[in-house]
Every structure is written in structure tokens, then in C-alpha cells.
Coordinates of C-alpha atoms (C1' of nucleotides) in Angstrom, one line a residue:
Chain A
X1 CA 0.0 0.0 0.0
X2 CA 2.7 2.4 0.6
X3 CA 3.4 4.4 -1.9
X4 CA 7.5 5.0 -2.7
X5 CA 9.3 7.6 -1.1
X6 CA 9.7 11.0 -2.7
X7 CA 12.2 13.5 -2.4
X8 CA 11.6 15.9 -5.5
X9 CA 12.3 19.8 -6.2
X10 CA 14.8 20.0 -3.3
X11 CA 15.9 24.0 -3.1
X12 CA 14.7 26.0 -6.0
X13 CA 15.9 29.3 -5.4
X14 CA 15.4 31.5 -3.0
X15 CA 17.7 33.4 -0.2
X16 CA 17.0 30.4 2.2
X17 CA 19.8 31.7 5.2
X18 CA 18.3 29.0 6.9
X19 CA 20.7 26.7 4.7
X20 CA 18.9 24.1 3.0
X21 CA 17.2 21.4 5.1
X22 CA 19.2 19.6 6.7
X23 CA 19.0 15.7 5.6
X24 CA 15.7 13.5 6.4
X25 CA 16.5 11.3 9.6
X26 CA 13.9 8.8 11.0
X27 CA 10.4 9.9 11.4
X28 CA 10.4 9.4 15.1
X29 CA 13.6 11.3 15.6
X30 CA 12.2 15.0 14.1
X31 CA 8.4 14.6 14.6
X32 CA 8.6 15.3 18.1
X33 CA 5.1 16.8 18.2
X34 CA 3.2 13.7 17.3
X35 CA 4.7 11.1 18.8
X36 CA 6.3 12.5 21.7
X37 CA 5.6 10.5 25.1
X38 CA 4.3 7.5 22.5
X39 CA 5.3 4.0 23.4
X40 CA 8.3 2.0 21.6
X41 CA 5.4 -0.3 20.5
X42 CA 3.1 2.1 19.1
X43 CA 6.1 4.0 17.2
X44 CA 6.7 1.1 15.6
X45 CA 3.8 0.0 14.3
X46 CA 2.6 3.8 13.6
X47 CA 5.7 3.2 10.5
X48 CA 3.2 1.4 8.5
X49 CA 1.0 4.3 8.2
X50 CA 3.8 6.7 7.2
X51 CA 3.2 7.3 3.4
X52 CA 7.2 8.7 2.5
X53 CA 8.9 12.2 3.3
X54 CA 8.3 15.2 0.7
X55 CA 10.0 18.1 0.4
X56 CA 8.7 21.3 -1.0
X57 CA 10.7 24.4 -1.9
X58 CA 10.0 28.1 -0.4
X59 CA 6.5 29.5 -2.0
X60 CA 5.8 26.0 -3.0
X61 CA 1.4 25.4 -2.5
X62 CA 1.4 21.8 -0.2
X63 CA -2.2 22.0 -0.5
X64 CA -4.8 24.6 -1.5
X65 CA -8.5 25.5 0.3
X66 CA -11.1 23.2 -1.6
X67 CA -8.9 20.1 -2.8
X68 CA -9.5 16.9 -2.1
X69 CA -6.0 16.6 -1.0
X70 CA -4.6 12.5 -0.1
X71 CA -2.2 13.2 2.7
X72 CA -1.9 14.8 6.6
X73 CA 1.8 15.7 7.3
X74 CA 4.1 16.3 10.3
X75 CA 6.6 19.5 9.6
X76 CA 9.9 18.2 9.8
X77 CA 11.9 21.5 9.0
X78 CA 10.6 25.1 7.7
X79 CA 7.5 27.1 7.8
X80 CA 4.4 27.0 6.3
X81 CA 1.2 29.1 6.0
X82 CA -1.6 27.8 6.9
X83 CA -4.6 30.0 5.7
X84 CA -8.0 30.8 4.6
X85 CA -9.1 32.8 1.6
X86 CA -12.2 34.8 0.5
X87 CA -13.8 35.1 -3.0
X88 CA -12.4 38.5 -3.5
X89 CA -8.9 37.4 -3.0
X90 CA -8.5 38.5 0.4
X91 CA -6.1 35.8 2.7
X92 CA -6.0 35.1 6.5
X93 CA -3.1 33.6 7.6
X94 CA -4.2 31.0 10.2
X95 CA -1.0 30.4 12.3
X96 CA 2.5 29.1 11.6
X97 CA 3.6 25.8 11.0
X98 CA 7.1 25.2 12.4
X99 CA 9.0 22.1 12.7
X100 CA 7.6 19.5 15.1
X101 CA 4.2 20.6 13.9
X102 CA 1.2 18.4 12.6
X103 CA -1.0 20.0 9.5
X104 CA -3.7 18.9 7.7
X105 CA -5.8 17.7 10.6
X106 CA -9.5 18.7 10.6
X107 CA -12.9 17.6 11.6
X108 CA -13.9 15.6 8.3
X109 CA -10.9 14.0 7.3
X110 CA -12.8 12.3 4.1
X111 CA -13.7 15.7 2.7
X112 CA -11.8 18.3 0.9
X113 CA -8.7 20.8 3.0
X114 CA -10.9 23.5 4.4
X115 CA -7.4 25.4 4.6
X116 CA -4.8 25.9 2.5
X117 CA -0.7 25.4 3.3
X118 CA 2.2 27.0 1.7
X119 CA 5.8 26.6 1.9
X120 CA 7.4 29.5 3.6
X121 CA 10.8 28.4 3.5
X122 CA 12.0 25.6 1.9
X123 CA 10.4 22.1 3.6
X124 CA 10.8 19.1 4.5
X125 CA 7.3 16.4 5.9
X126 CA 6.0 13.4 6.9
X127 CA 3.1 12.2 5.1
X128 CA -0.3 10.5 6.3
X129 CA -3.1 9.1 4.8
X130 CA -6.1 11.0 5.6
X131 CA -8.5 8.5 4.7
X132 CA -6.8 6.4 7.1
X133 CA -6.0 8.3 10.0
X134 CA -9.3 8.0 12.0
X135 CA -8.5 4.7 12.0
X136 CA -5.3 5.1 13.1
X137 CA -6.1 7.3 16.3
X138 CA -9.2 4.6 17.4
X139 CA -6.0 1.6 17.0
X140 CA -3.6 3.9 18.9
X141 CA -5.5 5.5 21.5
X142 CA -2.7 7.2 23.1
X143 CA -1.7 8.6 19.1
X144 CA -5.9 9.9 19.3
X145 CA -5.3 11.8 22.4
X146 CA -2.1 13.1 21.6
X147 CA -3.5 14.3 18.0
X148 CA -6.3 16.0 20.3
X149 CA -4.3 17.7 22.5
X150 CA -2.3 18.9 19.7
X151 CA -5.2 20.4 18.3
X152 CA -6.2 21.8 21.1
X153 CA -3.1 23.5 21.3
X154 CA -3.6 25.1 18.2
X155 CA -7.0 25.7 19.1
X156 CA -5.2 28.1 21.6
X157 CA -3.1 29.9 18.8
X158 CA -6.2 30.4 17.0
X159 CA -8.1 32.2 20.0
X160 CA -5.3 34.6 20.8
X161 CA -4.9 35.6 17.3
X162 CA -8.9 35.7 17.1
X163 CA -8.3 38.1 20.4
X164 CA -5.6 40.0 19.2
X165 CA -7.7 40.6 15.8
X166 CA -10.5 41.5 17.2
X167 CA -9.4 43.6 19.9
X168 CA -6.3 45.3 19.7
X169 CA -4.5 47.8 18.0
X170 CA -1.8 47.2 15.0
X171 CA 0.9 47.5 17.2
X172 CA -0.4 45.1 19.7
X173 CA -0.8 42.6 17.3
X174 CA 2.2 42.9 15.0
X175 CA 4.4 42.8 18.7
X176 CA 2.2 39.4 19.5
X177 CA 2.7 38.1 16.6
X178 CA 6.6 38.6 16.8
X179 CA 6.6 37.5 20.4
X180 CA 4.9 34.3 19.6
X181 CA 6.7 33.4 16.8
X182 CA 10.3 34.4 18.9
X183 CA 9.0 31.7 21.5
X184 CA 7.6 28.9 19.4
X185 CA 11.1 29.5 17.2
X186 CA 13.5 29.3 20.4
X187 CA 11.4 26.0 21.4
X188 CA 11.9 23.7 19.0
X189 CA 15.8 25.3 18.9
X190 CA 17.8 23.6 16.7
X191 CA 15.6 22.2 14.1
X192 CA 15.6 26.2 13.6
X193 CA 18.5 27.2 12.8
X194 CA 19.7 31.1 13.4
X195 CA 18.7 31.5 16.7
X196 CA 20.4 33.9 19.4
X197 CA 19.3 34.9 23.1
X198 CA 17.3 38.0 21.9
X199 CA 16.5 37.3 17.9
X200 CA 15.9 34.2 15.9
X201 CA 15.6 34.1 11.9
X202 CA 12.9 35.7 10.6
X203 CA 11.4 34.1 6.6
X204 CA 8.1 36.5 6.4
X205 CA 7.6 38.8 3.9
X206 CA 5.7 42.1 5.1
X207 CA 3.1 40.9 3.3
X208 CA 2.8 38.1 4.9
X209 CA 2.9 39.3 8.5
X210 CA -0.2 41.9 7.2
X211 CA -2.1 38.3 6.1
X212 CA -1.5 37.4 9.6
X213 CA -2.7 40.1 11.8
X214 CA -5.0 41.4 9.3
X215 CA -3.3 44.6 8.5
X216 CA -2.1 46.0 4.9
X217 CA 2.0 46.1 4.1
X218 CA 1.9 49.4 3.9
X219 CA 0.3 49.9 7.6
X220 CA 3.0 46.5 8.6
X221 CA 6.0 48.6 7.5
X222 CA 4.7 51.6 9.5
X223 CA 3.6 49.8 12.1
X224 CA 7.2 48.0 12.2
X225 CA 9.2 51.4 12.1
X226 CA 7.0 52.6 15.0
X227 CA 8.1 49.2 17.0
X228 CA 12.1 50.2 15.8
X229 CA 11.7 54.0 17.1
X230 CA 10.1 52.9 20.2
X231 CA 13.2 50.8 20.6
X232 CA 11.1 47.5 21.1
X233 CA 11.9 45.2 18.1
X234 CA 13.2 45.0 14.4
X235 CA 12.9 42.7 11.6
X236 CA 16.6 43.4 9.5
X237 CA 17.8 41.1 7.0
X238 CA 15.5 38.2 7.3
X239 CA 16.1 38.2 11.9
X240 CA 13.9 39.7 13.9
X241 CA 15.7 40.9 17.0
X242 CA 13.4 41.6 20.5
X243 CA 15.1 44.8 21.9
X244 CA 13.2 45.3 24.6
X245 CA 11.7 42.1 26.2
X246 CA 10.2 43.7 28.7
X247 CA 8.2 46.6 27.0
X248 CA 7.5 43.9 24.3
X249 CA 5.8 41.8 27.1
X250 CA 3.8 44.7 28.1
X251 CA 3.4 45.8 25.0
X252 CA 2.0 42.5 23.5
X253 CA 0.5 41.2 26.3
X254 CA 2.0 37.6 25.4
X255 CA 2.2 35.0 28.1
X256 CA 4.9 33.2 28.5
X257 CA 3.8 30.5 30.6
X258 CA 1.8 29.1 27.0
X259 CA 4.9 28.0 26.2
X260 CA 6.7 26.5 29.6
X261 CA 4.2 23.3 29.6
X262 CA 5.8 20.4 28.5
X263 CA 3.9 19.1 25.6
X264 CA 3.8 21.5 22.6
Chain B
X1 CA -16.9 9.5 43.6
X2 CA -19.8 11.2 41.5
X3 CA -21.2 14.0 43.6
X4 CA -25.3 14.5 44.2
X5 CA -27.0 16.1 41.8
X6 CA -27.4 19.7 41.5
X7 CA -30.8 21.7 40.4
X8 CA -29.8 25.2 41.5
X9 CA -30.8 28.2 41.1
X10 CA -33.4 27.9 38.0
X11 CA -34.4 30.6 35.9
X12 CA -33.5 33.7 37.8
X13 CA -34.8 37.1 35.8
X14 CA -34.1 37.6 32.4
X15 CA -36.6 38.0 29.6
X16 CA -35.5 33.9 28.6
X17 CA -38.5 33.9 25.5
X18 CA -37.0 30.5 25.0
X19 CA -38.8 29.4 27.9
X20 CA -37.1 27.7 31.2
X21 CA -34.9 25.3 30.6
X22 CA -37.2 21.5 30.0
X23 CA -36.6 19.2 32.3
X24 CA -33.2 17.1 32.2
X25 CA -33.5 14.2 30.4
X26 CA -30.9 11.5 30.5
X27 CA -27.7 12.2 29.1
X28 CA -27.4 10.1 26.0
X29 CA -30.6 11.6 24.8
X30 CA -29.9 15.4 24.7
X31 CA -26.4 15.5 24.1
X32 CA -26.1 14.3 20.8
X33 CA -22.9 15.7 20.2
X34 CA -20.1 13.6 21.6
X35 CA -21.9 10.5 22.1
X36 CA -23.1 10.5 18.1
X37 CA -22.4 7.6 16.8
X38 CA -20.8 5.9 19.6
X39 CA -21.9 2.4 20.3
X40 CA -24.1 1.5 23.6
X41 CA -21.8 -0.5 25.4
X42 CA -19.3 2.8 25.7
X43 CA -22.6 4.6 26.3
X44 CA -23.1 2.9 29.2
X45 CA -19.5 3.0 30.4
X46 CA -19.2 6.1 30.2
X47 CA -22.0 7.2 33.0
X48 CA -19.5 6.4 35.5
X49 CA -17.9 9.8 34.0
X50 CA -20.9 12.0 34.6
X51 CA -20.8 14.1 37.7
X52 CA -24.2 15.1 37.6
X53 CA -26.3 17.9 35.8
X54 CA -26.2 21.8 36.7
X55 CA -28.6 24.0 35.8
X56 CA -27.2 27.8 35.4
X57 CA -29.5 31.1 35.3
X58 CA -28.8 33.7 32.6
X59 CA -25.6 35.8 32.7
X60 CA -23.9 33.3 35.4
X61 CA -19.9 32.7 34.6
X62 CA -19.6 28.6 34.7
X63 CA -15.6 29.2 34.7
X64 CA -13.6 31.9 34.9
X65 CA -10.4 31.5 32.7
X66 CA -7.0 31.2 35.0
X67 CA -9.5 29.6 37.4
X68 CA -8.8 25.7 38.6
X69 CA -12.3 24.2 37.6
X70 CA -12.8 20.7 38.1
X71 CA -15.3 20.0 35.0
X72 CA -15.7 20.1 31.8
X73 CA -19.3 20.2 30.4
X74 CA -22.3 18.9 28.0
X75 CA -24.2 21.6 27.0
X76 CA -28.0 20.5 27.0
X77 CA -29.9 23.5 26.8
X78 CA -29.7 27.1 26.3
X79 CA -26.8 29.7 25.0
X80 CA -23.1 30.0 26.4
X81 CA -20.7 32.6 25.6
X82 CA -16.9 31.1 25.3
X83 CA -14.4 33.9 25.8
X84 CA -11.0 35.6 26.7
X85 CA -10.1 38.6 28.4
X86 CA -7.3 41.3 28.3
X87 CA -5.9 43.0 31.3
X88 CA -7.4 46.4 29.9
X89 CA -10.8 44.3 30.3
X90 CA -11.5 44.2 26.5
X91 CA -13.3 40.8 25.8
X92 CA -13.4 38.5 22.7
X93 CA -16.2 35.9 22.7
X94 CA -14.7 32.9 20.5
X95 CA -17.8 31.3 20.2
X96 CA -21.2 30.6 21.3
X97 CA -22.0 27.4 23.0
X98 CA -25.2 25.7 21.6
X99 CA -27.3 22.4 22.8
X100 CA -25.5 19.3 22.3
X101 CA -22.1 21.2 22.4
X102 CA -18.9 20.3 24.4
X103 CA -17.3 23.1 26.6
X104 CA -13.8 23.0 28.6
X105 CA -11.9 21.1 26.6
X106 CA -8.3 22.1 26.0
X107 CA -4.6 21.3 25.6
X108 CA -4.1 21.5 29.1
X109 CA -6.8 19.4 30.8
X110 CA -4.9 19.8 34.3
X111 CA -4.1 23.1 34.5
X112 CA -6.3 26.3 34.7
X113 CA -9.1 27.0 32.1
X114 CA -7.7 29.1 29.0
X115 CA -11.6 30.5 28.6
X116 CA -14.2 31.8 30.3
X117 CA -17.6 30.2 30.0
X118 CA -20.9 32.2 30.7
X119 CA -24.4 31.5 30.4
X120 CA -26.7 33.7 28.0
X121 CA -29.8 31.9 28.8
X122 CA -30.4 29.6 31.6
X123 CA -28.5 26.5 30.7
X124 CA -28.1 23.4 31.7
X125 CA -25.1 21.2 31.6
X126 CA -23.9 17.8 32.0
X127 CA -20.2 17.5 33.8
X128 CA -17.5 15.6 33.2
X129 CA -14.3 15.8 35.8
X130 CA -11.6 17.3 33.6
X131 CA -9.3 15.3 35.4
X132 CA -10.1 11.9 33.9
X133 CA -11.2 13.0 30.8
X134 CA -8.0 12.0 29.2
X135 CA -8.2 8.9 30.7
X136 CA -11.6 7.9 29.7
X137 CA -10.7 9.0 25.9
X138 CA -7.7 6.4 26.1
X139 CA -10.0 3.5 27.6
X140 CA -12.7 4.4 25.2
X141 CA -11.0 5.5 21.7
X142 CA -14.3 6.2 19.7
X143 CA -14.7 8.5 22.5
X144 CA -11.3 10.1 22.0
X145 CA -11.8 10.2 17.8
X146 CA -14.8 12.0 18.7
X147 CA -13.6 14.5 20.8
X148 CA -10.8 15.5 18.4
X149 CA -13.2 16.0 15.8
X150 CA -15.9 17.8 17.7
X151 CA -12.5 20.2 18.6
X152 CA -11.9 20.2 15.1
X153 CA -15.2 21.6 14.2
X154 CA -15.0 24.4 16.9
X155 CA -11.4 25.3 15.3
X156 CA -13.1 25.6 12.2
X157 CA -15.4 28.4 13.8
X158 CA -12.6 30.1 15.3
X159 CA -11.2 30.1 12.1
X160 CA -14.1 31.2 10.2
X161 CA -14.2 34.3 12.7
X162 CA -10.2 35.0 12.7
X163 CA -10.8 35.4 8.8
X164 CA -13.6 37.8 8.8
X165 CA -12.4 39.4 12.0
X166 CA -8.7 40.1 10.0
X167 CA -10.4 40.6 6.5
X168 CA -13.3 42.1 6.6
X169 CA -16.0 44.6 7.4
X170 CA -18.5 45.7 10.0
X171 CA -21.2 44.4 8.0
X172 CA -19.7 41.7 7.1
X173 CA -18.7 40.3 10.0
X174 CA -22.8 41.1 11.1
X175 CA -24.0 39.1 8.3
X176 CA -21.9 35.8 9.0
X177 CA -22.4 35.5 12.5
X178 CA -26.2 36.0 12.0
X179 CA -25.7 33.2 9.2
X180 CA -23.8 31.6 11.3
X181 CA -26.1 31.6 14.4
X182 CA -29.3 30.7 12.4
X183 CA -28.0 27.9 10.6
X184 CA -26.3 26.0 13.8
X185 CA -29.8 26.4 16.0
X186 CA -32.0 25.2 12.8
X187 CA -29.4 22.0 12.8
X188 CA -30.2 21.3 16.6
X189 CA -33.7 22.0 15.9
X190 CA -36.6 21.1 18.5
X191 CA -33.6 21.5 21.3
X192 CA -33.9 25.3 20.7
X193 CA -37.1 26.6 20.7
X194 CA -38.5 29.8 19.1
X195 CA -37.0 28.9 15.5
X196 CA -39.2 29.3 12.3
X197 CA -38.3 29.0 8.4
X198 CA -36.8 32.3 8.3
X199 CA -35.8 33.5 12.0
X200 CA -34.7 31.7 15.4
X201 CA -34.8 33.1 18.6
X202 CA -32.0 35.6 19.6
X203 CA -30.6 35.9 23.1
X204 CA -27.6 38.3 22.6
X205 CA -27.0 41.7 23.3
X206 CA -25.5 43.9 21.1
X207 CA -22.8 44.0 23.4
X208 CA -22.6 40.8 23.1
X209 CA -22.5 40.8 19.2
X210 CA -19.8 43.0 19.3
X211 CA -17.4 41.0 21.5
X212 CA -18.0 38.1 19.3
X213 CA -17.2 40.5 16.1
X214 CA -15.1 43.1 17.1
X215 CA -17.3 45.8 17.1
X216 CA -17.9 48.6 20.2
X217 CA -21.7 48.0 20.7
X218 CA -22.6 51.9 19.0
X219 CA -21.2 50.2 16.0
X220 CA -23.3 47.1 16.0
X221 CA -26.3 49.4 16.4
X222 CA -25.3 51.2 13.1
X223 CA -24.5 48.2 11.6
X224 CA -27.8 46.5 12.4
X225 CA -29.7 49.5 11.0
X226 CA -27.8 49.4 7.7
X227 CA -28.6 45.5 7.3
X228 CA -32.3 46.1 8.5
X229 CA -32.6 49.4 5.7
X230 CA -31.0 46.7 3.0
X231 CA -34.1 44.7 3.6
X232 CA -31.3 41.8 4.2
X233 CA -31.9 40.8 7.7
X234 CA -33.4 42.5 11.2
X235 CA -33.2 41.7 15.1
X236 CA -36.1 42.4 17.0
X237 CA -37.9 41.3 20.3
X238 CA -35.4 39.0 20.3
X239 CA -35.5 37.4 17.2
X240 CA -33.6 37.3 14.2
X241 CA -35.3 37.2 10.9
X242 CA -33.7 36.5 7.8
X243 CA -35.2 38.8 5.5
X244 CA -33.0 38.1 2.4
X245 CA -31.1 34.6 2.2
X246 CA -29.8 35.0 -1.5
X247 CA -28.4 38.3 -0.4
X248 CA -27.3 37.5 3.0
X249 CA -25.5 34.6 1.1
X250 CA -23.8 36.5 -0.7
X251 CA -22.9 39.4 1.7
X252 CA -22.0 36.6 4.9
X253 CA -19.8 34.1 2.5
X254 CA -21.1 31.9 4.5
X255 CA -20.8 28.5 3.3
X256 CA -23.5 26.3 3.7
X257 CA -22.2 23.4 3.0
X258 CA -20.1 23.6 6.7
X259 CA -23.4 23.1 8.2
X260 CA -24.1 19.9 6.2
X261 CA -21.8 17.1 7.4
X262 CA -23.8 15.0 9.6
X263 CA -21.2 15.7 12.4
X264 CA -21.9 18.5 14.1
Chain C
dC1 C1' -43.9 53.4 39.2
dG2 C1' -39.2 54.0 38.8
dC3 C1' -34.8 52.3 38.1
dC4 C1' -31.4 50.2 35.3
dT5 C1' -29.9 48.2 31.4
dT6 C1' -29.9 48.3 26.5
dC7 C1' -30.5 50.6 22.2
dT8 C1' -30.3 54.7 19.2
dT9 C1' -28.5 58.8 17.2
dG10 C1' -25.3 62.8 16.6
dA11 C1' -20.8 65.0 16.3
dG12 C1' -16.2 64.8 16.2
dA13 C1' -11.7 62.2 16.4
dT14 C1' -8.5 58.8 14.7
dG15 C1' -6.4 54.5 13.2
dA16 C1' -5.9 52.1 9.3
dC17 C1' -6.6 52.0 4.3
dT18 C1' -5.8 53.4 -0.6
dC19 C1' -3.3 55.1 -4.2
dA20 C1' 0.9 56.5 -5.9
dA21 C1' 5.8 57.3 -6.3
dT22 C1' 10.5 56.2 -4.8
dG23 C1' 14.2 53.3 -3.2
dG24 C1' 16.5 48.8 -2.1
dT25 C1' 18.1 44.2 -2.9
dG26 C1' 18.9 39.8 -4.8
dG27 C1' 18.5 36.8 -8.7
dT28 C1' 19.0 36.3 -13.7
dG29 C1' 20.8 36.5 -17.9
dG30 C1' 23.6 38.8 -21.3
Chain D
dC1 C1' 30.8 40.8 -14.0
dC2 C1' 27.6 44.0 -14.7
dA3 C1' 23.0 45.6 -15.7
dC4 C1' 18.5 44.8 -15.6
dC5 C1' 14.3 43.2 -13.6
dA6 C1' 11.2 41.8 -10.2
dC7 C1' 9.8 42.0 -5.9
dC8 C1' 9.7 44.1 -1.5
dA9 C1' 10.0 47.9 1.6
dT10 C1' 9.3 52.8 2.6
dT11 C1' 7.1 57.2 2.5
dG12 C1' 3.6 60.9 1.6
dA13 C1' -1.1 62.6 1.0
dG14 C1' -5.7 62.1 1.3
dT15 C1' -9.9 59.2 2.5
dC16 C1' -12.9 56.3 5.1
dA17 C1' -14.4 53.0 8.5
dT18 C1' -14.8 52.6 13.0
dC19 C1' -14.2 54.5 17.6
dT20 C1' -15.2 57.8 21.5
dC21 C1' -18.0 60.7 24.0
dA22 C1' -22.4 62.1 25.1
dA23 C1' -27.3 62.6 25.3
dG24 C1' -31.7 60.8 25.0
dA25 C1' -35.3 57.0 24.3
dA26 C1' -37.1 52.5 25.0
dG27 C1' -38.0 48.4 27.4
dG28 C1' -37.9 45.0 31.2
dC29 C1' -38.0 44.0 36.2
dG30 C1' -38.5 44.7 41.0

DNA sequence: CGCCTTCTTGAGATGACTCAATGGTGGTGG
DNA sequence: CCACCACCATTGAGTCATCTCAAGAAGGCG
């Protein structure tokens, strides 16, 4: 049943100062999301389901809002979008994959992706069946709660972007934003390479920050300078560098302790 | 272990057109949601869960968020608001809680609740003790599957409202979540009472409304006149009316089809 | 009957958007 | 190796959507 392994288009252009992903090791080893805390045993037998390792160059469309789309997939290494779109052309970025990451997961896994991901960086992932991953969770019990508690966790980036959105200013948000991505970056450390005390690198376009917080890359670069005169923050040369932790912490209102429990 | 049975405080003030709260059935019968589709045996197993049925008035805070609450709930009847708060006291709703919905789930099942849960109508709920839940999804895996794909489904509402809360307008916004509202209390039908062909029953505020969209409640007034003067839809005597589906179709996005999967 | 909450409306302020032009930067091809 | 081109970021000027503040009206509840 499973289908060959695939690595195509490795590295099509692109600045990439992440260096190019880094070779594909065992499943287990990287997807630390997933299966962390699984038994030996259940490891094991979850290799069956594991349908080969892709990897997608930066701007690169994994899958798009609508298709009826065969696989789930754990991030091994990069970022991807994962967003929503309207008629008109208008784009919500949802959150952030980053390596360790599960995507793909939603409540009717027979039907088509309600959102869309796209390769931020250059990627590397794990792919699942979806027609057969219901199955798999019922089997594995401990695999179905961890995939829920996963999702509950992103449930939770959701809701404080949903917050942040609807409730605060362009400032507030852009500084969340940065804060959340600085912490979630530093946490899964050196699958991300770049990282320093106070900065980490940085692969998001203006554009794509305004897709996030719902603001227009005009009103993102202002919003940025304002962050930079305030002494706060900066995005330079593809590394955003936190200042001022402190007034950032104020400022965004981010809480830390969302990212001190031990499971992702 | 299971505590006695609670009947408090019924059906203090409030205007409550839906009528008190009906008496509470057993479980299995009203909450359709998690137990759809599960087979008896677990049905039957899984009373030893229950913790009894509380009965809320109007406007009562189930669970603060930060607070240490010890359940997590079956919604059977009535309306309650999820939602999160800023220091600054600004308030996002994330969602409304209808019959047959599941509240207090999250990442964290130990530690303290990431929402706040408050009642809109009189309610009344069936708990669970959050600190077994895990447990019991692990011993009872269709349980578990279900569970992540009834969180699933409430992710795809957040993410329904990140989008139009990050993309687009007053009206908007107004038109989906009056989309949005009507078609999930049609789908639970005869557990919410008050709903004809073209209108349901309508228990928010405009305050209300405009923590759930983003708006400051003089702008949901506006905005309600400028829907009401486009002949498109009205809220009155607490009621909504759908005057214009086609056009509210087309205004809302709202996709009908997410209502249609015979999942809730 | 009277209070208290909710809704409505007006006037003015402002944060974010639009449109448009300019300036960098990196990749590509000659 | 240099020049061009595309894409991205910046800045300015003007507009508009939504907010704030404030007053008054309406409706439910004790």
C-alpha cells in the first residue's frame, strides 16, 4: 500500500539563510510533536501508516482550500502558512507551522482541505493518509489523544490571534505576533536554525505578517518602524531581533507560561 | 466518587423567551454531540464519567479562565458565551455554545481554564471531571476520535471568525455571525425553541454581538440598522429574521455546506 | 412606578486603508 | 561581471471606517 518515497524539487531558489534542510533522519527522531511521550510499540507499528517524506521548496502550494487533497503531514523542518481565503482574493493567515508541527488535521478527514498550506521556506514532511487516520487514532488510543491535545493547542493559537484581531490595535498585534513566533522558534531550537538569546531568523515577507494580523503592508511597514523607534523590536535582513523584552511583554500582552508546559 | 446532583438556582430574571430550561432528560438523549455515533456499550460506560447535571440562570460565569475548575461540560440547553479577556478588560467571545455542544476542553486538561464560559440563557449542563477525561478517551477510543473531531469543528469556527475578523468589514462580519447563528440552532432544531423557516430566537445583546465580532456595541447598532434598511436581515424582540437569504448569502460568504456534514 | 440596562442617534476624532511614487536588494541573464 | 528586472519595503497625502464621548429613548424587572 505504501506508496514510494519521494524527495523531488529540493531548493529551488530562493535566499533560504536557513541553509537548505538539513538531511531527512527517522520519522520518530524529528516529529517530536506527534509522537512524543508514544510508546516503543506504538512508534513502531505507527511506520506502517507513514506514506514517505516530501520536500517542498520556499512558496511552493502543499495544499490549497477546496482540494480533495490524499495526505496529513508532520513538519519536519521550515515554515508553512496555513490559511484561509475569500472570494475576493483576500487571505487570513491562520498560524505558523514550524518544525515538530502536525497539518492537515480537521474535523472531516474524508472531505476536501478547508485550509490551505504553503511553503514559507523551503520544507521538508512526513506524510499520512487521511482516509486512514481515524482509524489510526481509534487503534492507537494514546496517538488519538495526543492528536487531540495537539489540536487543542492550536485551538489556543487560534483564540489569541482571534483576540488579538479583534481587539487590539496594530501595534499590539504585530508585537504578539513577533513575540509568539520568537518563543515557538526558540522552542523547538535547533531544528531552527539562526537562533540567538534576543532574535531568531525571521522568513516572512511584510506581506505576509499583514495576512496574519489582518493589517495592509503598507500599515506593517509603519507599524514596524514605530516598533524600531520605540526601541522595542526590528525585523533586519530576514532576523527579527526583540530589543526590549520587557516593553515587548507589556506591550504585546503575550504570556509566556503558554509556552513552559511540557507538551507543545 | 460522582457528587449529588445539583438543580440550583433555575431561571433567575431575564426575559428567557425560550422558555425555562425543560426538564433534564438522560444524558445520551440530549447531548447528541459527543456520544453521536458511539456504540451503547461505551454509552453505558461512560455514565461512570458524569458528575451530575447543573442547571445555570442567565448571565452566570460557569468558569472563569486562570480559574482551577474541576469540570468540563455537555451543553444541554440554552446559550453560552466562550471567551477571553485582556488585562485592559477588552473581551473576545470565541464562540457561542449551543445544545449538544462540548465546553472545557483544552490542551491543558490539568491546568487552569484558558476561557471563560458564561451563560446567556439559563442553561443546563452535564459535567464531566476534567481530570479523567483523558483517561476515559484512552479507555474508550471512539470516544477520544470524537472528541478531536468535535474540537476540530469548533477550530473551524474560530477560524471562520479569525478570517472575517482580519479581513473584513462591519457588516460583514454582522452578516456571518447572523448566518452563522441561524443555521447551527436550525441544525439542533426542537432543542432550541423559538426557530421558524426564516428566524430563530436571539438571546444576545449587542454587546454581546460586538465582542463576538469586534465591534464597540454603537457600531453594532449602526450596523444592524444598515442590514435592517438593505431589507437583508433585522433583530427584534429578540428574534432574528432572515429577510434576504440570497443576499445575505452573498454578503455573509457563509458557506453552507459547513453546516451539512452529519457531524456536528 | 421608577430604576437600570440596552438601544439609538449625533458629532467629532483617529487609526488604518488606498493610491501612488521612490528606493533597495537579490537573482538572472547577457 | 555587470546591468537589468522583479519583488519588496518605505514614505507621503488624502480618505474612510470605525471609535469615542455624550445625550436621549425604550424596554424589562422589582
Amino acid at each position: 500500500m505504501p506508496m514510494s518515497n519521494k524527495k523531488p524539487p529540493a531548493a529551488r531558489g530562493m535566499k533560504q539563510k536557513n541553509g537548505p534542510p538539513s538531511q531527512c533522519a527517522k520519522c520518530p527522531v524529528r516529529a517530536l510533536a506527534l509522537f512524543q511521550g508514544i510508546p516503543h510499540e506504538d512508534l513502531d507499528w505507527t511506520q506502517g501508516y507513514r506514506e514517505g517524506e516530501f520536500a517542498f521548496p520556499a512558496k511552493k502550494v502543499v495544499y490549497r482550500e477546496r482540494e480533495q487533497h490524499p495526505y496529513a503531514y508532520t513538519l519536519y523542518s521550515g515554515w508553512v502558512a496555513i490559511s484561509k481565503s475569500l472570494p475576493d482574493g483576500k487571505c487570513q493567515i491562520m498560524r505558523f507551522a514550524l518544525p515538530g508541527d502536525f497539518i492537515g488535521f480537521q474535523a472531516d478527514m474524508s472531505g476536501p482541505m478547508t485550509l490551505a498550506a504553503t511553503a514559507i521556506t523551503n520544507v521538508e514532511l512526513c506524510a499520512f493518509p487521511r482516509s486512514r487516520m481515524m482509524n489510526m487514532f481509534v487503534e492507537r488510543p494514546q496517538l488519538g489523544a495526543r492528536m487531540a491535545q495537539m489540536n487543542a493547542r492550536y485551538m489556543e493559537l487560534c483564540q489569541h490571534h482571534l483576540l488579538a484581531a479583534g481587539q487590539r490595535s496594530a501595534i499590539e498585534r504585530m508585537a504578539f505576533l513577533m513575540m509568539e513566533l520568537f518563543f515557538r522558534v526558540q522552542r523547538v531550537g535547533n531544528m531552527v536554525p539562526g537562533s540567538t538569546e534576543d532574535g531568531i531568523a525571521w522568513p516572512l515577507a511584510q506581506l505576509q505578517i499583514g495576512q496574519a494580523i489582518g493589517l495592509t503592508p503598507v500599515h506593517v511597514s509603519r507599524t514596524l518602524k514605530e516598533l524600531r523607534a520605540q526601541g522595542l523590536a526590528d525585523i533586519r535582513d530576514h532576523r527579527l531581533i526583540i530589543n526590549d523584552m520587557e516593553g515587548m511583554t507589556e506591550l504585546s500582552q503575550y504570556d509566556i507560561s503558554m509556552e513552559q508546559s511540557e507538551m507543545l
